[in-house]
XYZ file of C-alpha atoms in Angstrom:
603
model
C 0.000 0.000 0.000
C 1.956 3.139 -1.203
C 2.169 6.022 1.751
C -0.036 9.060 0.499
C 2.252 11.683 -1.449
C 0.708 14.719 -3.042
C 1.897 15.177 -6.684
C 0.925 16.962 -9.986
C -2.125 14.714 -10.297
C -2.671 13.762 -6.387
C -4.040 16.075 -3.417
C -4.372 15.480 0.422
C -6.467 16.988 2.799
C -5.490 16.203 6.396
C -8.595 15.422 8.963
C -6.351 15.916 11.972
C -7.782 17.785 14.726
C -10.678 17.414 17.151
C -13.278 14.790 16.432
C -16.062 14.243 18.757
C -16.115 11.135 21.114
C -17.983 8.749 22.952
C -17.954 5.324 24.483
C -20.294 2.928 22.704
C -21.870 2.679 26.578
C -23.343 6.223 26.036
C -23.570 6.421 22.214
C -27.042 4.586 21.350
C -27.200 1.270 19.194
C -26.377 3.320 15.824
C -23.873 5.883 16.097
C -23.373 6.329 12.939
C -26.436 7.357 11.893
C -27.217 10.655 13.725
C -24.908 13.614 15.003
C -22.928 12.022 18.162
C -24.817 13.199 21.440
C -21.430 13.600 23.415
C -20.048 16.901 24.289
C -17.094 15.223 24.555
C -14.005 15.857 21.846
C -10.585 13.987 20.915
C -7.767 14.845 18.982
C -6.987 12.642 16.242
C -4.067 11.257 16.133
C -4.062 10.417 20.019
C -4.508 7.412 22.172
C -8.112 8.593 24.055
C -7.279 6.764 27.327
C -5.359 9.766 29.450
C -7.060 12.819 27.924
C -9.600 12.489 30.370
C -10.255 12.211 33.630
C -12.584 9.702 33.341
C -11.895 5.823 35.149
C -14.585 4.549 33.166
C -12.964 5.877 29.535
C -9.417 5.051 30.427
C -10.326 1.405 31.658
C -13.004 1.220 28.959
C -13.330 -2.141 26.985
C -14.853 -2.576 24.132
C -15.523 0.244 21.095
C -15.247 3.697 21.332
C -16.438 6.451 18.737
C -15.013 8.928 16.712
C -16.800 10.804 14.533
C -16.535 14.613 12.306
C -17.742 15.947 9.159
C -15.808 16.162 5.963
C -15.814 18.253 2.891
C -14.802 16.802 -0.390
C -13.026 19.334 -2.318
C -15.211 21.030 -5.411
C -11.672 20.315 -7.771
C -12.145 16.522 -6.946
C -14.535 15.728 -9.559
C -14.322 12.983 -11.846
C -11.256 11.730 -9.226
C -11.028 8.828 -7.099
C -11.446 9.334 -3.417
C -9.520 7.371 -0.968
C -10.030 7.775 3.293
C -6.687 6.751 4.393
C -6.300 5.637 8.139
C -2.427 5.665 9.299
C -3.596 3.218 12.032
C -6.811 2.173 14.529
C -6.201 0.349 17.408
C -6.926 -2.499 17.387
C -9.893 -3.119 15.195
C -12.210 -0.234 13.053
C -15.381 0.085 11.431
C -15.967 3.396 9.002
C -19.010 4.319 8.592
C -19.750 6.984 5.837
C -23.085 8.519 6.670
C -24.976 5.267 7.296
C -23.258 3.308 4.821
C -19.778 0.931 6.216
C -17.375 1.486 3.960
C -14.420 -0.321 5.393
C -13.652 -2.765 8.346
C -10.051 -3.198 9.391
C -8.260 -5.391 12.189
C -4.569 -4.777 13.169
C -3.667 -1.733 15.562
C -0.495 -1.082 13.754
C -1.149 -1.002 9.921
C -3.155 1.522 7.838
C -5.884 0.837 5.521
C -8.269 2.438 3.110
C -11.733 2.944 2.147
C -12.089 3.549 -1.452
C -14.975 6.561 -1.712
C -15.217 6.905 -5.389
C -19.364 7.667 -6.498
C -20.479 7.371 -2.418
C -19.053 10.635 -1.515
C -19.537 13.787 -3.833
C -17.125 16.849 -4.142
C -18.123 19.931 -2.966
C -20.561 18.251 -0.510
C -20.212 17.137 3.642
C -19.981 13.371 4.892
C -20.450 12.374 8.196
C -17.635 10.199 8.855
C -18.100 7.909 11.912
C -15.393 5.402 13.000
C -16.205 2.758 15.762
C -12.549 2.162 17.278
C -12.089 -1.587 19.306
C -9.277 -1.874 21.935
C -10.439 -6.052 22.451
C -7.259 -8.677 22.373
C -8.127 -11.859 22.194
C -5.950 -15.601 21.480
C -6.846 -14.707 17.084
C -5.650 -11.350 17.586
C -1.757 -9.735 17.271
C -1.088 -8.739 19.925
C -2.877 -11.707 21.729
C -4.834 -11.267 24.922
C -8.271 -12.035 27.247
C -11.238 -10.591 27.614
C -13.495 -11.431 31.203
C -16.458 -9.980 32.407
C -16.588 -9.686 36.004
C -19.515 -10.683 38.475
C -20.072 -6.407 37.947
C -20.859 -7.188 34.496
C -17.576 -4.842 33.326
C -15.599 -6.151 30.938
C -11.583 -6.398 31.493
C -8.763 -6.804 29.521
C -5.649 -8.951 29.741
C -2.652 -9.447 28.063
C 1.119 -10.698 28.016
C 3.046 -7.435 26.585
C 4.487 -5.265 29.354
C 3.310 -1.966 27.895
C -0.356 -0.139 28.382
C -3.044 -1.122 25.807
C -3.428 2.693 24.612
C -6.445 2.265 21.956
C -7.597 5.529 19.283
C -6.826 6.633 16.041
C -3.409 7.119 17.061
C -1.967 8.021 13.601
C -2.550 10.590 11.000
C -6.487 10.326 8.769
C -6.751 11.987 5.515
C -8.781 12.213 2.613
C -6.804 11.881 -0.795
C -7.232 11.921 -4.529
C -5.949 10.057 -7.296
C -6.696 9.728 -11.142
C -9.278 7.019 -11.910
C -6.337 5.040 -13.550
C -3.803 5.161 -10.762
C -0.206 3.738 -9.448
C -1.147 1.323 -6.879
C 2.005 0.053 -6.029
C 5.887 0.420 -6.335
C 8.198 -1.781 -5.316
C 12.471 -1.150 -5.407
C 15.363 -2.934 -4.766
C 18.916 -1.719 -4.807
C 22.522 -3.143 -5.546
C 25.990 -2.227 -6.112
C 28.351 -3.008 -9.124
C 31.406 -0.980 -8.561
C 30.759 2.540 -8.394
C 27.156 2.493 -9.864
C 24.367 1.262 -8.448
C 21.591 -1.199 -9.632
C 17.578 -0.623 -9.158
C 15.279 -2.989 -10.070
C 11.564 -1.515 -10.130
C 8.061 -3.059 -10.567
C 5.156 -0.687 -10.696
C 1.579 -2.226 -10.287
C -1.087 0.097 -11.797
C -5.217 -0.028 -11.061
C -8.610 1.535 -12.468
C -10.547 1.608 -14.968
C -8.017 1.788 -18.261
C -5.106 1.002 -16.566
C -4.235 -1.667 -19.676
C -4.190 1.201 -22.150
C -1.007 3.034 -20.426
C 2.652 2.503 -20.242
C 4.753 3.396 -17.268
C 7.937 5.370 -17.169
C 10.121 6.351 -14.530
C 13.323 8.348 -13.558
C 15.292 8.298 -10.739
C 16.146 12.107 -9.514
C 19.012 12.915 -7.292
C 18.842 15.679 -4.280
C 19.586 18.372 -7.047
C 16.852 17.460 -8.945
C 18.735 16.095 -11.510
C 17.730 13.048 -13.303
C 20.120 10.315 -13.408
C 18.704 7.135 -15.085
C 15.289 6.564 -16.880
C 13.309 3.491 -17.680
C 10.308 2.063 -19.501
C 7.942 -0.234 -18.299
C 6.135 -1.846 -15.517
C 9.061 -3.530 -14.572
C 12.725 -2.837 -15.341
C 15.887 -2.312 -14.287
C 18.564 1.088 -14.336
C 21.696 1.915 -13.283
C 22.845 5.065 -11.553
C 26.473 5.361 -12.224
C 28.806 7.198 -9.391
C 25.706 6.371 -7.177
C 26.074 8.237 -3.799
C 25.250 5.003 -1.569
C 22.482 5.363 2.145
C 24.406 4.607 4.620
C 24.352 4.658 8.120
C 24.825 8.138 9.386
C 24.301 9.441 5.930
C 20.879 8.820 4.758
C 20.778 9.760 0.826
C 17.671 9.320 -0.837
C 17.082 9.475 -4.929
C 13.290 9.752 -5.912
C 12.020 7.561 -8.640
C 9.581 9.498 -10.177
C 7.001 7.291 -12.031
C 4.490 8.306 -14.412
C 1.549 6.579 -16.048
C 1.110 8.161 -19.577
C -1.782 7.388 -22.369
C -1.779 8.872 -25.687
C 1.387 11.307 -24.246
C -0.182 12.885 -21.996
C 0.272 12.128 -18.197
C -2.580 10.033 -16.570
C -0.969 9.435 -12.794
C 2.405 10.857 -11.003
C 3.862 8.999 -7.806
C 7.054 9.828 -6.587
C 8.746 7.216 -4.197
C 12.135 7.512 -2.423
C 14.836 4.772 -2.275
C 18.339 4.731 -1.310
C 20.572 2.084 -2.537
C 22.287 0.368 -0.281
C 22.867 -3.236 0.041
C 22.407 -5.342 3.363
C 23.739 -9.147 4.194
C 24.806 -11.750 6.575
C 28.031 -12.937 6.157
C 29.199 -15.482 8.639
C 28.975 -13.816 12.038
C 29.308 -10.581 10.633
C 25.977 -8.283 9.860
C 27.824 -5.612 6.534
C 25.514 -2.880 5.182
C 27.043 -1.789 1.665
C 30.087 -4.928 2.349
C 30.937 -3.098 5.436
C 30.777 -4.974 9.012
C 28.303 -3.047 11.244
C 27.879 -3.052 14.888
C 24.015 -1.697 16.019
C 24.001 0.631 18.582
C 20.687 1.872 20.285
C 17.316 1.111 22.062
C 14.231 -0.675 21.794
C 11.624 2.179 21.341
C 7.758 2.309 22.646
C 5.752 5.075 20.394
C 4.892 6.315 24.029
C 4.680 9.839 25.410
C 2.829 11.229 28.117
C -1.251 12.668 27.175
C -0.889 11.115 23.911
C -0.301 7.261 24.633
C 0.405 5.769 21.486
C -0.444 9.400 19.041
C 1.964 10.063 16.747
C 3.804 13.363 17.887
C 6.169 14.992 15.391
C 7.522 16.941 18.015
C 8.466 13.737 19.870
C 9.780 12.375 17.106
C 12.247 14.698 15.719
C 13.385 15.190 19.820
C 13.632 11.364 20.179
C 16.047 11.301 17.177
C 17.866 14.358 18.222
C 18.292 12.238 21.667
C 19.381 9.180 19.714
C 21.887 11.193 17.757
C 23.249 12.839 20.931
C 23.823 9.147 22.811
C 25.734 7.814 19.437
C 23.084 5.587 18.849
C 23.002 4.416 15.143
C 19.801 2.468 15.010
C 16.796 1.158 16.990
C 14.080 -1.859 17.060
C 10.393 -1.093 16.407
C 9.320 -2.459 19.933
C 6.935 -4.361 19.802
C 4.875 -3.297 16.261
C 5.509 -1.349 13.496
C 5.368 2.216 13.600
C 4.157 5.034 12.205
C 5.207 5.899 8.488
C 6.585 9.189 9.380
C 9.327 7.184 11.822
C 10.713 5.451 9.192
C 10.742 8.395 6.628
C 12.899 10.304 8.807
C 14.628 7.161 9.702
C 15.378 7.203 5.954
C 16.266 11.272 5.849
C 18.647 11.231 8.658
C 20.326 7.678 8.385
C 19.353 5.996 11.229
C 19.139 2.226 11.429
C 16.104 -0.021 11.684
C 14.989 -3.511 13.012
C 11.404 -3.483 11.915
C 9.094 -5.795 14.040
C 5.915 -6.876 13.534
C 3.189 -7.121 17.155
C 3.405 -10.570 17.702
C 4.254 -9.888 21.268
C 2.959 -12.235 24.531
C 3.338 -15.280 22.394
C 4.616 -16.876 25.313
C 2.739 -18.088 28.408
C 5.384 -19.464 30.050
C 6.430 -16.061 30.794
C 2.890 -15.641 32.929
C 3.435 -18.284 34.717
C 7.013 -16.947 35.694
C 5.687 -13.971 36.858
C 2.750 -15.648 38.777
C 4.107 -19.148 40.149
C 0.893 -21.022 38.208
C 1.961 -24.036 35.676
C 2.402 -22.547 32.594
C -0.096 -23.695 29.726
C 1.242 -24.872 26.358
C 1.556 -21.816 24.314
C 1.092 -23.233 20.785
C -1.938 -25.636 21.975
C -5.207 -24.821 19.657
C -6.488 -23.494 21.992
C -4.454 -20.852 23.005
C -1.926 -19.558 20.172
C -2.124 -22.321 17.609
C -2.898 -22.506 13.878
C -5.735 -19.153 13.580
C -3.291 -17.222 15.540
C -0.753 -17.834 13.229
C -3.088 -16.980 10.257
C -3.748 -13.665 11.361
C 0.230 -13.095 12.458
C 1.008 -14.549 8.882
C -1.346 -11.126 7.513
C 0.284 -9.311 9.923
C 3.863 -9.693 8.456
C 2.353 -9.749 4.902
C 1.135 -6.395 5.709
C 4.289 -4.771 7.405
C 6.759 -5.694 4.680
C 4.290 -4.783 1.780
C 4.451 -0.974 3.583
C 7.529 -0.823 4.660
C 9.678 -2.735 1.795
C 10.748 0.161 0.066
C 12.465 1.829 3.185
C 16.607 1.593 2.997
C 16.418 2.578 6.749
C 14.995 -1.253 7.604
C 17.576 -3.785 7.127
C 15.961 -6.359 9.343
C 12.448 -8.076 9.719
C 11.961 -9.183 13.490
C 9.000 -11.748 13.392
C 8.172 -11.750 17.392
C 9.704 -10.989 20.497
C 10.023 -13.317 23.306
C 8.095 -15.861 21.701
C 8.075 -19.734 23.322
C 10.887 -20.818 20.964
C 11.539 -23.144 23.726
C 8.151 -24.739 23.691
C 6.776 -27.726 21.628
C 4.805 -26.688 18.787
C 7.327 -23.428 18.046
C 8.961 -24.814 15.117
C 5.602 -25.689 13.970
C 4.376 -21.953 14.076
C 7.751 -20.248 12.708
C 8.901 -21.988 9.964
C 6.045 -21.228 7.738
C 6.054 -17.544 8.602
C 10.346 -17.179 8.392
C 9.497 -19.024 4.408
C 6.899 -16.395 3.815
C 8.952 -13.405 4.785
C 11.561 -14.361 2.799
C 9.205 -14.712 -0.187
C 8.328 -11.934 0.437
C 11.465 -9.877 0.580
C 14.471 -12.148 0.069
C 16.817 -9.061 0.562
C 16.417 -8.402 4.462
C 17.638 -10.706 7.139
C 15.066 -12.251 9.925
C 15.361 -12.123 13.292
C 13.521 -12.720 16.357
C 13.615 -11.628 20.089
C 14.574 -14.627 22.096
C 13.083 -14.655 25.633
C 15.128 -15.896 29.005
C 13.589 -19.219 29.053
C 14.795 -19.852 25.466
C 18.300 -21.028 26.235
C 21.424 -22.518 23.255
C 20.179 -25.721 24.751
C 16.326 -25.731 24.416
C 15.496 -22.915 21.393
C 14.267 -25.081 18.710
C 13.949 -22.323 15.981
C 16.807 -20.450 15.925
C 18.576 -21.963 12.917
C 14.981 -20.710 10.400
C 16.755 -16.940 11.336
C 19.924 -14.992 9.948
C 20.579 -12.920 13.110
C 20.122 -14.067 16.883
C 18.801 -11.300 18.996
C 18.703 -11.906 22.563
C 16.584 -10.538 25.605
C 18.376 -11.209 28.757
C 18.169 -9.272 32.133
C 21.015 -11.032 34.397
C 21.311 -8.710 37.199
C 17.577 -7.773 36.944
C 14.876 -10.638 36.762
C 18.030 -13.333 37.743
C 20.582 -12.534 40.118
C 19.176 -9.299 41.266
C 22.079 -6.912 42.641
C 24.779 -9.487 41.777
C 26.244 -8.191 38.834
C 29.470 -10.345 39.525
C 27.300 -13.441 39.063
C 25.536 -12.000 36.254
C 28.419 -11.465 34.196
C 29.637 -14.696 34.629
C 26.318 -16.569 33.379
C 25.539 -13.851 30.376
C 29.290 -14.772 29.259
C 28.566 -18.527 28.974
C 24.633 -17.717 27.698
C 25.940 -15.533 24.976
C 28.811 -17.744 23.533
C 26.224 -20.943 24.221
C 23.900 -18.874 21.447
C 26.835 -18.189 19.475
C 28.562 -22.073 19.699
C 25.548 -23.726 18.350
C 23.948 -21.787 15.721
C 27.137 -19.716 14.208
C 25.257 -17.313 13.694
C 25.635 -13.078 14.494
C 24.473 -12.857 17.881
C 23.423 -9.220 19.108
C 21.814 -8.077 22.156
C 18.193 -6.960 21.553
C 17.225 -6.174 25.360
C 18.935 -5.506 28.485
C 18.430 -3.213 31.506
C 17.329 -1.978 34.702
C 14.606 -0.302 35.812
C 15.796 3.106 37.918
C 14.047 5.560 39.808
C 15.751 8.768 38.501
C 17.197 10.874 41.661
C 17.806 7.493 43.550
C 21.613 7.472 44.498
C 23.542 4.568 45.947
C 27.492 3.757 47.157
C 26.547 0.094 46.595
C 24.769 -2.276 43.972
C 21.746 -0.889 44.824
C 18.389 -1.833 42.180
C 16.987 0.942 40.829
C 19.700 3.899 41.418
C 20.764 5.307 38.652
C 24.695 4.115 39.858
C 23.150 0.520 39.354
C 21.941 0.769 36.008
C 25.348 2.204 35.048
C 27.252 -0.497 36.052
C 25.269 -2.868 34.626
C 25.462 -1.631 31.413
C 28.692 -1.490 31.798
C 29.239 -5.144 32.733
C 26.750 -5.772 29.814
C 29.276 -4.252 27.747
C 32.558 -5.729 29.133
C 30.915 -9.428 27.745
C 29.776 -8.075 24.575
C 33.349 -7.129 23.868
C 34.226 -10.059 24.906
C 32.256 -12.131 22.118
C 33.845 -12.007 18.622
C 30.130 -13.244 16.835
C 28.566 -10.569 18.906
C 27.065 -7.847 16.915
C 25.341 -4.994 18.231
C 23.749 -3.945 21.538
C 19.986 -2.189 22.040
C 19.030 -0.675 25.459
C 15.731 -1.516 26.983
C 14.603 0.934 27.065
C 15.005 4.265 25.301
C 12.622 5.990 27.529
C 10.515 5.017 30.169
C 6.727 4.209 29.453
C 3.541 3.737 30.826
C 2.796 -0.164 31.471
C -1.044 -1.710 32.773
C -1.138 -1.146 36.441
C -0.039 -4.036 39.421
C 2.601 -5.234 42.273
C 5.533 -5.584 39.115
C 5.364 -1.755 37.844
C 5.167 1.839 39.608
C 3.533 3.812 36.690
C 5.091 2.140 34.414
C 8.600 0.414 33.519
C 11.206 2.705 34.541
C 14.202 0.886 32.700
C 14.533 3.886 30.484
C 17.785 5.846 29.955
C 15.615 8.765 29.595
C 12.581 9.589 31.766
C 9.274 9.611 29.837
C 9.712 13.225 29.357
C 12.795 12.632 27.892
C 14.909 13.983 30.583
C 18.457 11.921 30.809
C 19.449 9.696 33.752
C 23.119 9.419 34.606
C 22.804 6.132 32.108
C 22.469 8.095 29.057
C 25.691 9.990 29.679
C 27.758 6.380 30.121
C 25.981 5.031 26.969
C 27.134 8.411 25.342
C 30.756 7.798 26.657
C 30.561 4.212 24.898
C 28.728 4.716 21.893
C 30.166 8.271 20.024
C 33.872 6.254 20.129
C 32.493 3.185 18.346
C 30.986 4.865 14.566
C 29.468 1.977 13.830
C 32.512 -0.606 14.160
C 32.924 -3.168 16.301
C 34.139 -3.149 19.992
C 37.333 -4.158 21.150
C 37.818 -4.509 25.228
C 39.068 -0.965 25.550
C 36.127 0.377 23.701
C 33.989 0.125 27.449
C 36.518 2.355 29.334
């Protein structure tokens, strides 16, 4: 699904703002069909559970309405109309007037409602969207939803952040031609100095077999530097200026749909070309070993929950840039578009992951003492589960395949690789993604209980990224003993599959302000030093490959005994303020540029 671009034939309106709001408790049987009776109003995009002060809307489970009027623009006639949602969480209905015009599942994808002959320009819709926060075993994430002896519903699930539900990303209204580009797909290589594109442009509508496709790729200048003809081709761009790490250059490949020489359709899509590979235990972007530096990320900021915030974002990659981080994981769902489009700008790494997290409920039963229950039973996350996180990957590389920022598909994190039935589950969706895209290497996020000895999927994956919290969650305060037993876990990992073996999480959670002379949990002293002896080992490891933080900054987590509002293990508060952390990580990561580590690199 191509990310909306205005262009000489294509317009956007934005329908950002305030919408108004109500729970489906207080909005009658058919929303939809009248003016919402709620004096209530939302901003769109924003998670709606903290705006108000409300227990009942913030702890609400179930659907929740949006809805606003919209003006088609008088210039729009004889155009296609397309409603374009960034993302819903979880599930959405759209309801134009009284007619449903699209029904989507999937918090973390957009979708569209084609609006061609049901909307009119120059005239007003009422656009009503019904917005569901339920997780259930068939959904990704997975959860459980009870309802109490009060007759209130509650929600469950097995991913330590908050369920923030909304229309958390940007909605907007768009044009195209009747005959339109409906898809562009490119992928880059090197031969010597030039580099190689290799294009395919799907077209759609209602003559799209009477027109040919063209396209140029333009440089920054705007100069053109290689042309082709047809739906799918190949070019060269000779002394090709590669994306790199650190450097993000972008060409545009321009592409045009033409009938009878005149232009029907215009799309303009950015590449970079860059090449990405695993070789051995080495991980080279553009033949060059590359060592990952960074965090995993929640989209998570105070008010807004899960609402994209450009403000956020261009401080969280100011922040990223000022540690020396070179890249980051999309913990634990894609994100929004505009992340990975200034990913792309600015050069910044990316380990894109789809929101299969909780696939594990071993990890409950950790946490709780109970005997865990088989995770891949039918019951619980067997072959429908795996259906819908089959669409869910589908989706996620079909809208993100065409970013040179993402050199990495992560398929889960902390799923029961241990458990029987794992293999099972994987195998088909590892084959998939790599029909999908056979350019990007796959990962997953291997959980504690997944050990060298007992992980029984690790060889379907190129890269082995590894959760472990020794001197957290096992030997709390004994970083002496934790060293010892990451050593022999990491070189276990890297023994038996040969594979490069990087850190994906490890951390502490710290109270910023709290101050300590001894290994004392949760001072800020604490988490320094055990970063620190995180990064003695990793030095230590010649297949190790790269190191991400958990977490960036701290977020907001569903209340009980295990969190204080919220996991604190960021190295920046929520509001992005740094703890003494940051600074070390700073210290570390602005000598490294990328390369890897010797044993002097830690200081």
């Amino acid at each position: 699904m191509l990310s909306p671009r205005t262009s000489p034939t294509r317009d956007i309106v934005s329908l950002d703002g305030l919408w108004r709001f109500a729970l489906d408790t207080h909005a009658g049987a058919t929303p939809w069909a009248s003016r919402l009776a709620s004096t209530l109003e939302a901003p769109v995009p924003a998670s709606y559970n903290d705006l108000f002060v409300d227990t009942e809307i913030r702890d609400h489970v179930g659907i929740a309405w949006y809805q606003r009027e919209v003006r088609v623009p008088r210039g729009w006639a004889g155009e296609r109309v397309v409603l374009r949602f960034g993302s819903v969480t979880h599930a959405a209905q759209v309801y134009v007037d009284d007619r449903l015009v699209a029904e989507h599942t999937g918090g973390y994808t957009p979708f569209e409602a084609d609006l061609t002959g049901i909307v009119r320009p120059g005239t007003e819709f009422r656009l009503t969207v019904g917005v569901d926060n339920r997780l259930t075993n068939v959904t990704i994430p997975p959860g459980t939803v009870t309802t109490g002896s009060d007759g209130r519903d509650r929600q469950s699930y097995l991913h330590d952040f908050y369920n923030y539900a909304g229309i958390a990303r940007p909605v907007r209204l768009c044009s195209t031609p009747p005959t339109f580009v409906a898809d562009v797909t490119v992928v880059t290589g090197r031969d010597g100095a030039a580099g190689t594109v290799d294009y395919r442009v799907e077209t759609a509508g209602e003559a799209a077999d009477a027109t040919t496709v063209r396209v140029r790729a333009v440089d920054e200048t705007g100069r053109t530097v290689a042309e082709a003809h047809g739906s799918e081709g190949a070019f060269r761009i000779e002394n090709v200026i590669l994306w790199q790490p650190g450097a993000g250059h972008l060409y545009d490949l321009v592409v045009e749909l033409t009938a009878d020489g005149g232009t029907v359709d215009s799309y303009t899509q950015s590449f970079g070309v860059r090449t990405v590979e695993v070789r051995g235990t080495e991980f080279l972007i553009n033949g060059e070993p590359f060592y990952f530096t960074g965090f995993g990320k929640h989209e998570d900021t105070p008010v807004r929950g899960k609402g994209h915030d450009d403000a956020y974002l261009v401080h969280d990659f100011e922040l990223l840039r000022w540690t020396g981080a070179n890249s980051f994981r999309t913990s634990h769902y894609p994100y929004a578009e505009e992340v990975l489009d200034f990913a792309d700008r600015h050069g910044i790494v990316v380990i894109d992951e789809t929101a299969a997290v909780g696939l594990n409920l071993g990890v409950m039963g950790g946490l709780t003492g109970a005997a865990p229950t088989p995770t891949f039973a039918p019951e619980n996350f067997g072959g429908p589960t795996r259906d819908v996180h089959a669409r869910h990957l589908r989706r996620l590389i079909e809208r993100d395949k065409n970013h040179p920022s993402v050199v990495m598909w992560c398929l889960a994190n902390e799923p029961a690789s241990n458990e029987e039935g794992a293999r099972e589950y994987f195998e088909p969706l590892a084959r998939l993604a790599r029909e999908l895209d056979p350019t990007r290497p796959l990962t997953y996020a291997a959980v504690m209980f997944a050990t060298p000895d007992n992980d029984l999927i690790g060889d379907l994956f190129d890269v082995l990224s590894i959760n472990r919290y020794y001197g957290w969650y096992v030997f709390t305060g004994d970083l002496r003993a934790a060293e010892q037993y990451l050593e022999q876990d990491l070189r276990g990992w890297a023994r038996r599959f040969g594979k490069p073996v990087m850190m994906s999480e490890y951390g502490a959670d710290t109270q910023p302000g709290l101050h300590s002379v001894w290994d004392t949990p949760w001072s800020e002293e604490y988490q320094s030093d055990y970063l620190a002896m995180y990064h003695r080992v990793f030095d230590r490891v010649p297949e190790f490959i790269g190191e991400h933080v958990w977490n960036f900054a701290d977020f907001q987590t569903s209340a009980g005994i295990h969190r204080v509002d919220g996991n604190k293990k960021g190295v920046f508060t929520r509001d992005r303020k740094p703890k003494a952390a940051a600074f070390a990580l700073r210290r570390r990561w602005r000598g490294l540029d990328g390369r890897r580590p010797g044993p002097a690199a830690n200081g």
